[in-house]
Amino acid sequence: MVRIAIIGCGIVGASIAFELSHYPELKITVFDKQPPAQASTGAALGVLMGIISHKTKGRNWQLRETSLQHYETLIPELEAMTGRKIPFNKQGILMLCSEGEDFSKWEKLQATRQSQGWELEIWDVEQVRDRNPHLNLNHPIIGAIYSPRDRQVDPTALTLALVEAAKLKGVNFDFGVEVQGLMGPQDAHPTTNIIPCGIGKMPVIENGLKCQIQTNVGNLEFDWLIVAAGLGSSALTASLNQLVDIRPVLGQALHLRSPKPLENPDFAPVITCNDVHIVPLENQEYWVGATVEFPVNSEEIQANADMLQQVMEKAIALCPAIATAEIIKQWSGLRPRPEKRPAPIIDRLSSNNNILIASGHYRNGVLLAPATARTIREMILQ
């Protein structure tokens, strides 16, 4: 058996665990000091902005496209395996455009997406009003971009389903275990272990050496380590004198309940405008968010109440009926953003080829989790 440790059980770590669970030759253990779907995953809105993004080529677009395609089969697969319902909005994303918007860039993106086999529609104000009578189009809105094949998913429900499905396939989860440091193959005990895995695939144990993790319950040895610990990834890589610099960006959001449905009952996409999202849920409930708050002078970030109020005011300007909604909950979370390099980080640690990092997804952890898991799988099953 090839022993693999995954450190971190947010959406990314859980996705990797489930992806690797399809290979019975791999013995997988996931470690997290807290229950699954906490930290940035538990604070996310789950808006999957892939087709409507302006990423059209290279790794960033490939990850988006792979994930969007995979979600269409992954959600029903997990629901069938676990019996859990995973809220998955398949009615797309409607991005409202304000005065001054350059529609030529959207026309260019529309043509690119069509050549890639994806739909993207440009709507005038009358089309927006016809499908969305609850929106305030006296607000300076001049049109909209509709992406029918972008999605939104409940990040917590999805992560819990991934964990349960992975358990059913033999993955071990150790919650409450804190990983305090890593030891690379050069520091651990030598061994030899090359085992066939799948059809024509073979996980190779680099240099025949093992890796170790230092935990609050002792040192444990594995063939591969996968660091998917979000903001905690920096301290773990620093224990190998290879700091991967990932810094926090705070986001705040609101959970609302309206006395009556806001949208057309037959058309309930995610509404977004100027980086404010209105996410329809069930039972006349909605998520509204999110702020983007950076640390000042590397100090701890304190949630800014004024910035959250501004988000709420912008949402009300778009949809006046939100003003009558009850605030059920407000929350904040820290997004892991790489410093001086693009997000996400999916890579091997230099000089430690059996230690992989899958972290720093910033605002796209839920969107990119399936593609990240597949990339890690390919790196292990060479």
Short mmCIF file of C-alpha atoms in Angstrom, two decimals:
data_model
loop_
_atom_site.label_atom_id
_atom_site.label_comp_id
_atom_site.label_asym_id
_atom_site.label_seq_id
_atom_site.Cartn_x
_atom_site.Cartn_y
_atom_site.Cartn_z
CA MET A 1 0.00 0.00 0.00
CA VAL A 2 1.12 3.54 -0.74
CA ARG A 3 0.38 5.71 2.29
CA ILE A 4 -0.81 9.26 1.67
CA ALA A 5 -1.46 12.00 4.24
CA ILE A 6 -3.69 14.96 3.36
CA ILE A 7 -3.38 17.88 5.76
CA GLY A 8 -6.53 20.00 5.84
CA CYS A 9 -10.18 19.08 5.32
CA GLY A 10 -11.76 22.07 3.71
CA ILE A 11 -13.28 21.74 0.25
CA VAL A 12 -9.87 21.23 -1.38
CA GLY A 13 -8.59 18.54 1.00
CA ALA A 14 -11.93 16.70 0.94
CA SER A 15 -12.00 16.79 -2.88
CA ILE A 16 -8.49 15.35 -3.07
CA ALA A 17 -9.39 12.60 -0.60
CA PHE A 18 -12.44 11.57 -2.63
CA GLU A 19 -10.57 11.69 -5.93
CA LEU A 20 -7.77 9.47 -4.61
CA SER A 21 -10.23 7.10 -2.91
CA HIS A 22 -10.99 5.56 -6.30
CA TYR A 23 -7.58 3.83 -6.18
CA PRO A 24 -7.63 0.94 -3.69
CA GLU A 25 -3.82 0.68 -3.70
CA LEU A 26 -3.65 4.05 -1.92
CA LYS A 27 -4.10 4.18 1.85
CA ILE A 28 -5.27 7.73 2.57
CA THR A 29 -5.50 9.56 5.89
CA VAL A 30 -6.83 13.12 6.22
CA PHE A 31 -5.80 15.23 9.23
CA ASP A 32 -7.45 18.39 10.51
CA LYS A 33 -7.41 19.97 13.95
CA GLN A 34 -11.09 20.92 13.57
CA PRO A 35 -14.16 19.34 11.95
CA PRO A 36 -14.53 19.46 8.14
CA ALA A 37 -15.74 22.51 6.22
CA GLN A 38 -14.52 25.10 8.72
CA ALA A 39 -12.36 28.18 8.04
CA SER A 40 -12.60 29.59 4.50
CA THR A 41 -14.80 26.75 3.21
CA GLY A 42 -17.45 27.35 5.85
CA ALA A 43 -17.50 31.07 5.02
CA ALA A 44 -17.68 30.73 1.22
CA LEU A 45 -20.74 31.53 -0.92
CA GLY A 46 -19.99 28.77 -3.42
CA VAL A 47 -20.49 30.92 -6.54
CA LEU A 48 -18.74 29.11 -9.42
CA MET A 49 -17.73 31.93 -11.77
CA GLY A 50 -16.00 30.01 -14.53
CA ILE A 51 -17.44 30.84 -17.95
CA ILE A 52 -18.29 34.41 -16.98
CA SER A 53 -14.71 35.04 -15.86
CA HIS A 54 -12.28 36.65 -18.28
CA LYS A 55 -9.78 33.81 -17.96
CA THR A 56 -9.75 32.29 -21.44
CA LYS A 57 -6.53 30.30 -21.74
CA GLY A 58 -3.70 28.73 -19.81
CA ARG A 59 -3.84 26.93 -16.48
CA ASN A 60 -6.41 29.24 -14.91
CA TRP A 61 -9.03 28.60 -17.58
CA GLN A 62 -8.22 24.88 -17.80
CA LEU A 63 -8.82 24.48 -14.06
CA ARG A 64 -12.12 26.35 -14.29
CA GLU A 65 -13.36 24.37 -17.28
CA THR A 66 -12.35 21.02 -15.79
CA SER A 67 -14.13 21.80 -12.53
CA LEU A 68 -17.34 23.01 -14.16
CA GLN A 69 -17.53 19.88 -16.30
CA HIS A 70 -16.80 17.61 -13.34
CA TYR A 71 -19.41 19.21 -11.07
CA GLU A 72 -22.22 18.11 -13.41
CA THR A 73 -21.51 14.45 -12.60
CA LEU A 74 -19.88 14.82 -9.18
CA ILE A 75 -22.94 16.23 -7.39
CA PRO A 76 -25.34 13.44 -8.44
CA GLU A 77 -22.64 10.82 -7.76
CA LEU A 78 -22.15 12.07 -4.19
CA GLU A 79 -25.90 12.35 -3.56
CA ALA A 80 -26.41 8.77 -4.76
CA MET A 81 -23.53 7.45 -2.61
CA THR A 82 -24.40 9.27 0.60
CA GLY A 83 -28.12 9.99 0.44
CA ARG A 84 -27.30 13.63 1.25
CA LYS A 85 -28.92 16.53 -0.60
CA ILE A 86 -26.35 19.02 -1.90
CA PRO A 87 -27.97 22.36 -2.82
CA PHE A 88 -26.76 23.01 -6.38
CA ASN A 89 -28.15 25.98 -8.31
CA LYS A 90 -28.06 25.18 -12.03
CA GLN A 91 -29.81 28.37 -13.16
CA GLY A 92 -26.60 30.21 -13.91
CA ILE A 93 -25.17 33.60 -13.02
CA LEU A 94 -26.60 36.95 -14.10
CA MET A 95 -24.04 39.76 -13.94
CA LEU A 96 -25.61 43.23 -14.07
CA CYS A 97 -23.60 45.89 -15.87
CA SER A 98 -23.55 49.49 -14.71
CA GLU A 99 -23.15 52.71 -16.70
CA GLY A 100 -19.76 52.96 -18.33
CA GLU A 101 -19.45 49.20 -18.93
CA ASP A 102 -17.57 48.35 -22.14
CA PHE A 103 -19.71 45.71 -23.83
CA SER A 104 -17.10 45.12 -26.54
CA LYS A 105 -15.02 43.08 -24.08
CA TRP A 106 -18.08 40.92 -23.35
CA GLU A 107 -18.77 40.45 -27.06
CA LYS A 108 -15.19 39.27 -27.47
CA LEU A 109 -15.54 36.90 -24.51
CA GLN A 110 -18.87 35.65 -25.87
CA ALA A 111 -17.19 34.74 -29.17
CA THR A 112 -14.33 33.01 -27.35
CA ARG A 113 -16.70 30.98 -25.18
CA GLN A 114 -18.73 29.96 -28.23
CA SER A 115 -15.55 28.65 -29.88
CA GLN A 116 -14.84 26.70 -26.67
CA GLY A 117 -18.31 25.18 -26.62
CA TRP A 118 -19.80 27.32 -23.82
CA GLU A 119 -22.76 29.71 -23.81
CA LEU A 120 -22.66 33.34 -22.78
CA GLU A 121 -25.52 35.77 -23.45
CA ILE A 122 -25.58 39.57 -23.55
CA TRP A 123 -28.94 40.98 -22.40
CA ASP A 124 -30.39 44.46 -22.75
CA VAL A 125 -32.34 46.11 -19.93
CA GLU A 126 -35.70 44.87 -21.22
CA GLN A 127 -34.53 41.25 -21.16
CA VAL A 128 -33.29 41.71 -17.59
CA ARG A 129 -36.59 43.30 -16.50
CA ASP A 130 -38.70 40.59 -18.17
CA ARG A 131 -36.96 37.74 -16.34
CA ASN A 132 -36.22 39.57 -13.08
CA PRO A 133 -39.10 41.85 -12.05
CA HIS A 134 -37.70 42.06 -8.50
CA LEU A 135 -34.61 43.99 -9.60
CA ASN A 136 -34.37 47.77 -9.52
CA LEU A 137 -33.39 48.78 -13.03
CA ASN A 138 -33.68 52.48 -12.20
CA HIS A 139 -30.35 51.72 -10.58
CA PRO A 140 -27.83 52.69 -13.32
CA ILE A 141 -27.99 49.28 -15.02
CA ILE A 142 -27.51 49.26 -18.80
CA GLY A 143 -27.68 45.52 -19.43
CA ALA A 144 -26.38 42.19 -18.19
CA ILE A 145 -24.28 39.14 -19.00
CA TYR A 146 -26.02 35.81 -18.45
CA SER A 147 -23.98 32.63 -18.07
CA PRO A 148 -26.45 29.73 -18.04
CA ARG A 149 -23.86 27.05 -17.32
CA ASP A 150 -22.06 28.62 -14.40
CA ARG A 151 -23.25 27.28 -11.06
CA GLN A 152 -23.54 27.81 -7.29
CA VAL A 153 -23.19 25.08 -4.67
CA ASP A 154 -23.43 24.94 -0.88
CA PRO A 155 -19.76 24.54 0.15
CA THR A 156 -20.44 22.98 3.56
CA ALA A 157 -22.97 20.44 2.28
CA LEU A 158 -20.61 19.53 -0.55
CA THR A 159 -17.60 19.08 1.73
CA LEU A 160 -19.52 16.90 4.20
CA ALA A 161 -20.74 14.73 1.31
CA LEU A 162 -17.19 14.38 -0.02
CA VAL A 163 -15.98 13.29 3.42
CA GLU A 164 -18.77 10.74 3.84
CA ALA A 165 -18.27 9.33 0.33
CA ALA A 166 -14.51 9.09 0.85
CA LYS A 167 -15.08 7.24 4.15
CA LEU A 168 -17.30 4.75 2.32
CA LYS A 169 -14.36 4.10 0.00
CA GLY A 170 -11.90 3.50 2.84
CA VAL A 171 -10.37 6.92 3.53
CA ASN A 172 -9.51 7.53 7.19
CA PHE A 173 -10.23 10.96 8.71
CA ASP A 174 -8.47 12.04 11.91
CA PHE A 175 -10.18 15.19 13.19
CA GLY A 176 -8.80 16.86 16.28
CA VAL A 177 -5.23 15.95 15.27
CA GLU A 178 -3.02 18.99 14.80
CA VAL A 179 -0.13 18.69 12.38
CA GLN A 180 2.68 20.78 13.83
CA GLY A 181 5.45 20.25 11.30
CA LEU A 182 6.74 18.25 8.34
CA MET A 183 9.87 16.18 7.78
CA GLY A 184 11.00 15.64 4.22
CA PRO A 185 12.33 12.39 2.73
CA GLN A 186 15.92 13.41 3.42
CA ASP A 187 15.15 13.51 7.16
CA ALA A 188 13.08 10.34 7.42
CA HIS A 189 13.83 6.64 7.18
CA PRO A 190 14.86 5.17 3.80
CA THR A 191 12.79 2.44 2.21
CA THR A 192 11.87 1.13 -1.22
CA ASN A 193 8.30 0.90 -2.38
CA ILE A 194 7.01 1.03 -5.95
CA ILE A 195 3.53 -0.42 -6.35
CA PRO A 196 1.39 -0.62 -9.52
CA CYS A 197 -1.78 1.44 -9.21
CA GLY A 198 -4.60 1.35 -11.73
CA ILE A 199 -4.27 0.59 -15.42
CA GLY A 200 -0.91 1.69 -16.71
CA LYS A 201 -0.33 4.01 -13.76
CA MET A 202 2.24 3.78 -11.00
CA PRO A 203 2.80 5.91 -7.91
CA VAL A 204 6.54 6.32 -7.56
CA ILE A 205 8.13 6.81 -4.14
CA GLU A 206 10.77 9.40 -4.91
CA ASN A 207 14.26 8.15 -4.05
CA GLY A 208 12.67 5.33 -2.01
CA LEU A 209 12.35 7.64 1.02
CA LYS A 210 9.54 8.35 3.44
CA CYS A 211 8.04 11.59 4.73
CA GLN A 212 6.91 12.28 8.28
CA ILE A 213 4.44 14.59 9.95
CA GLN A 214 4.82 15.80 13.52
CA THR A 215 1.47 15.89 15.34
CA ASN A 216 0.10 16.36 18.83
CA VAL A 217 -0.27 12.56 19.02
CA GLY A 218 3.25 11.73 17.80
CA ASN A 219 5.21 11.42 14.56
CA LEU A 220 3.61 9.53 11.66
CA GLU A 221 5.22 8.26 8.48
CA PHE A 222 3.84 8.38 4.93
CA ASP A 223 4.97 7.98 1.34
CA TRP A 224 3.32 11.20 0.16
CA LEU A 225 2.23 14.37 1.96
CA ILE A 226 -0.38 16.72 0.50
CA VAL A 227 -0.65 20.12 2.20
CA ALA A 228 -4.16 21.52 1.68
CA ALA A 229 -4.33 23.55 4.88
CA GLY A 230 -5.22 26.97 3.49
CA LEU A 231 -3.64 29.68 5.61
CA GLY A 232 -2.02 26.99 7.77
CA SER A 233 0.03 25.83 4.80
CA SER A 234 2.63 28.58 5.27
CA ALA A 235 3.68 27.43 8.75
CA LEU A 236 3.87 23.80 7.64
CA THR A 237 6.10 24.52 4.65
CA ALA A 238 8.22 26.82 6.82
CA SER A 239 9.02 23.80 9.00
CA LEU A 240 10.96 22.53 5.96
CA ASN A 241 12.62 25.93 5.48
CA GLN A 242 10.56 26.36 2.30
CA LEU A 243 8.03 29.05 3.12
CA VAL A 244 5.07 29.23 0.76
CA ASP A 245 3.79 32.71 1.53
CA ILE A 246 -0.01 32.71 1.82
CA ARG A 247 -1.76 35.66 3.48
CA PRO A 248 -5.31 36.27 4.70
CA VAL A 249 -8.00 38.38 3.04
CA LEU A 250 -11.14 38.70 5.15
CA GLY A 251 -14.65 38.42 3.74
CA GLN A 252 -18.00 39.10 5.46
CA ALA A 253 -21.45 37.96 4.34
CA LEU A 254 -25.08 37.83 5.47
CA HIS A 255 -27.76 35.13 5.57
CA LEU A 256 -31.23 36.64 5.08
CA ARG A 257 -34.83 35.43 5.16
CA SER A 258 -37.41 37.32 3.14
CA PRO A 259 -41.12 37.40 4.06
CA LYS A 260 -41.87 36.48 0.44
CA PRO A 261 -39.89 35.18 -2.56
CA LEU A 262 -37.93 37.92 -4.28
CA GLU A 263 -37.34 36.40 -7.68
CA ASN A 264 -39.37 34.91 -10.50
CA PRO A 265 -40.17 31.36 -9.27
CA ASP A 266 -39.10 29.95 -12.63
CA PHE A 267 -35.79 31.79 -12.82
CA ALA A 268 -33.50 32.14 -9.81
CA PRO A 269 -29.88 32.61 -10.86
CA VAL A 270 -27.16 34.14 -8.71
CA ILE A 271 -27.30 37.92 -9.21
CA THR A 272 -23.99 39.74 -9.14
CA CYS A 273 -23.01 43.36 -9.71
CA ASN A 274 -19.80 45.19 -8.83
CA ASP A 275 -18.61 42.21 -6.78
CA VAL A 276 -21.79 41.95 -4.67
CA HIS A 277 -23.57 38.61 -4.90
CA ILE A 278 -27.21 37.81 -4.10
CA VAL A 279 -27.42 34.02 -3.81
CA PRO A 280 -30.93 32.47 -3.73
CA LEU A 281 -31.34 29.52 -1.37
CA GLU A 282 -34.43 27.55 -0.39
CA ASN A 283 -37.34 28.72 1.81
CA GLN A 284 -37.07 32.37 0.74
CA GLU A 285 -33.54 32.62 2.14
CA TYR A 286 -30.56 34.34 0.56
CA TRP A 287 -26.84 34.88 1.05
CA VAL A 288 -25.49 38.35 0.38
CA GLY A 289 -21.78 39.11 0.21
CA ALA A 290 -18.97 39.51 0.35
CA THR A 291 -16.49 42.11 1.49
CA VAL A 292 -12.81 42.01 0.49
CA GLU A 293 -10.67 43.24 3.39
CA PHE A 294 -6.87 43.18 3.29
CA PRO A 295 -4.56 43.28 6.31
CA VAL A 296 -2.86 46.57 7.11
CA ASN A 297 0.85 46.38 7.94
CA SER A 298 0.57 42.59 8.34
CA GLU A 299 -1.64 43.04 11.39
CA GLU A 300 -4.55 40.77 12.25
CA ILE A 301 -7.65 41.74 10.23
CA GLN A 302 -10.67 42.96 12.16
CA ALA A 303 -14.02 42.70 10.38
CA ASN A 304 -15.07 46.16 9.22
CA ALA A 305 -18.77 46.73 9.99
CA ASP A 306 -18.95 49.69 7.58
CA MET A 307 -17.79 47.56 4.66
CA LEU A 308 -20.46 44.95 5.38
CA GLN A 309 -23.07 47.69 5.59
CA GLN A 310 -21.94 48.97 2.18
CA VAL A 311 -22.43 45.48 0.70
CA MET A 312 -25.95 45.35 2.16
CA GLU A 313 -26.76 48.81 0.80
CA LYS A 314 -25.58 47.83 -2.68
CA ALA A 315 -27.70 44.67 -2.53
CA ILE A 316 -30.77 46.71 -1.53
CA ALA A 317 -30.10 49.14 -4.39
CA LEU A 318 -30.19 46.17 -6.79
CA CYS A 319 -33.16 44.45 -5.12
CA PRO A 320 -35.15 46.82 -2.87
CA ALA A 321 -37.20 44.02 -1.26
CA ILE A 322 -34.04 42.84 0.51
CA ALA A 323 -34.55 45.79 2.88
CA THR A 324 -37.50 43.91 4.44
CA ALA A 325 -35.55 40.66 4.93
CA GLU A 326 -34.59 39.40 8.37
CA ILE A 327 -30.89 38.92 9.05
CA ILE A 328 -30.54 35.33 10.27
CA LYS A 329 -26.77 35.34 10.54
CA GLN A 330 -23.71 37.32 9.62
CA TRP A 331 -20.27 35.78 9.42
CA SER A 332 -16.73 36.30 8.26
CA GLY A 333 -13.88 34.11 7.08
CA LEU A 334 -10.28 34.42 5.93
CA ARG A 335 -9.42 33.57 2.34
CA PRO A 336 -5.90 32.23 1.63
CA ARG A 337 -4.21 34.46 -0.97
CA PRO A 338 -0.69 33.71 -2.26
CA GLU A 339 1.78 36.56 -1.98
CA LYS A 340 3.54 37.61 -5.20
CA ARG A 341 2.37 34.60 -7.20
CA PRO A 342 -0.89 33.63 -8.91
CA ALA A 343 -3.59 31.64 -7.14
CA PRO A 344 -3.91 28.75 -6.63
CA ILE A 345 -0.66 27.00 -5.66
CA ILE A 346 -0.68 23.40 -6.91
CA ASP A 347 2.91 22.24 -6.93
CA ARG A 348 5.66 20.06 -5.50
CA LEU A 349 7.89 21.50 -2.86
CA SER A 350 11.36 21.96 -4.27
CA SER A 351 13.78 19.24 -3.11
CA ASN A 352 10.82 17.34 -1.62
CA ASN A 353 9.06 15.79 -4.61
CA ASN A 354 6.80 13.67 -2.45
CA ILE A 355 5.39 16.69 -0.62
CA LEU A 356 2.70 18.43 -2.65
CA ILE A 357 0.88 21.66 -1.90
CA ALA A 358 -2.68 22.42 -2.97
CA SER A 359 -3.53 25.72 -1.34
CA GLY A 360 -3.87 29.46 -1.77
CA HIS A 361 -7.05 29.32 -3.87
CA TYR A 362 -8.05 32.79 -2.62
CA ARG A 363 -11.69 33.36 -3.73
CA ASN A 364 -12.01 30.30 -5.96
CA GLY A 365 -11.48 27.33 -3.66
CA VAL A 366 -14.95 25.85 -4.24
CA LEU A 367 -14.80 26.48 -7.98
CA LEU A 368 -11.36 24.95 -8.46
CA ALA A 369 -11.50 22.07 -5.94
CA PRO A 370 -12.41 19.26 -8.41
CA ALA A 371 -9.73 20.29 -10.90
CA THR A 372 -7.19 20.68 -8.10
CA ALA A 373 -7.95 17.14 -6.94
CA ARG A 374 -7.44 15.77 -10.44
CA THR A 375 -4.14 17.64 -10.80
CA ILE A 376 -2.88 16.19 -7.51
CA ARG A 377 -3.97 12.72 -8.61
CA GLU A 378 -1.98 13.08 -11.83
CA MET A 379 1.09 14.24 -9.90
CA ILE A 380 0.97 11.12 -7.70
CA LEU A 381 -0.05 8.59 -10.34
CA GLN A 382 2.76 9.34 -12.73
#
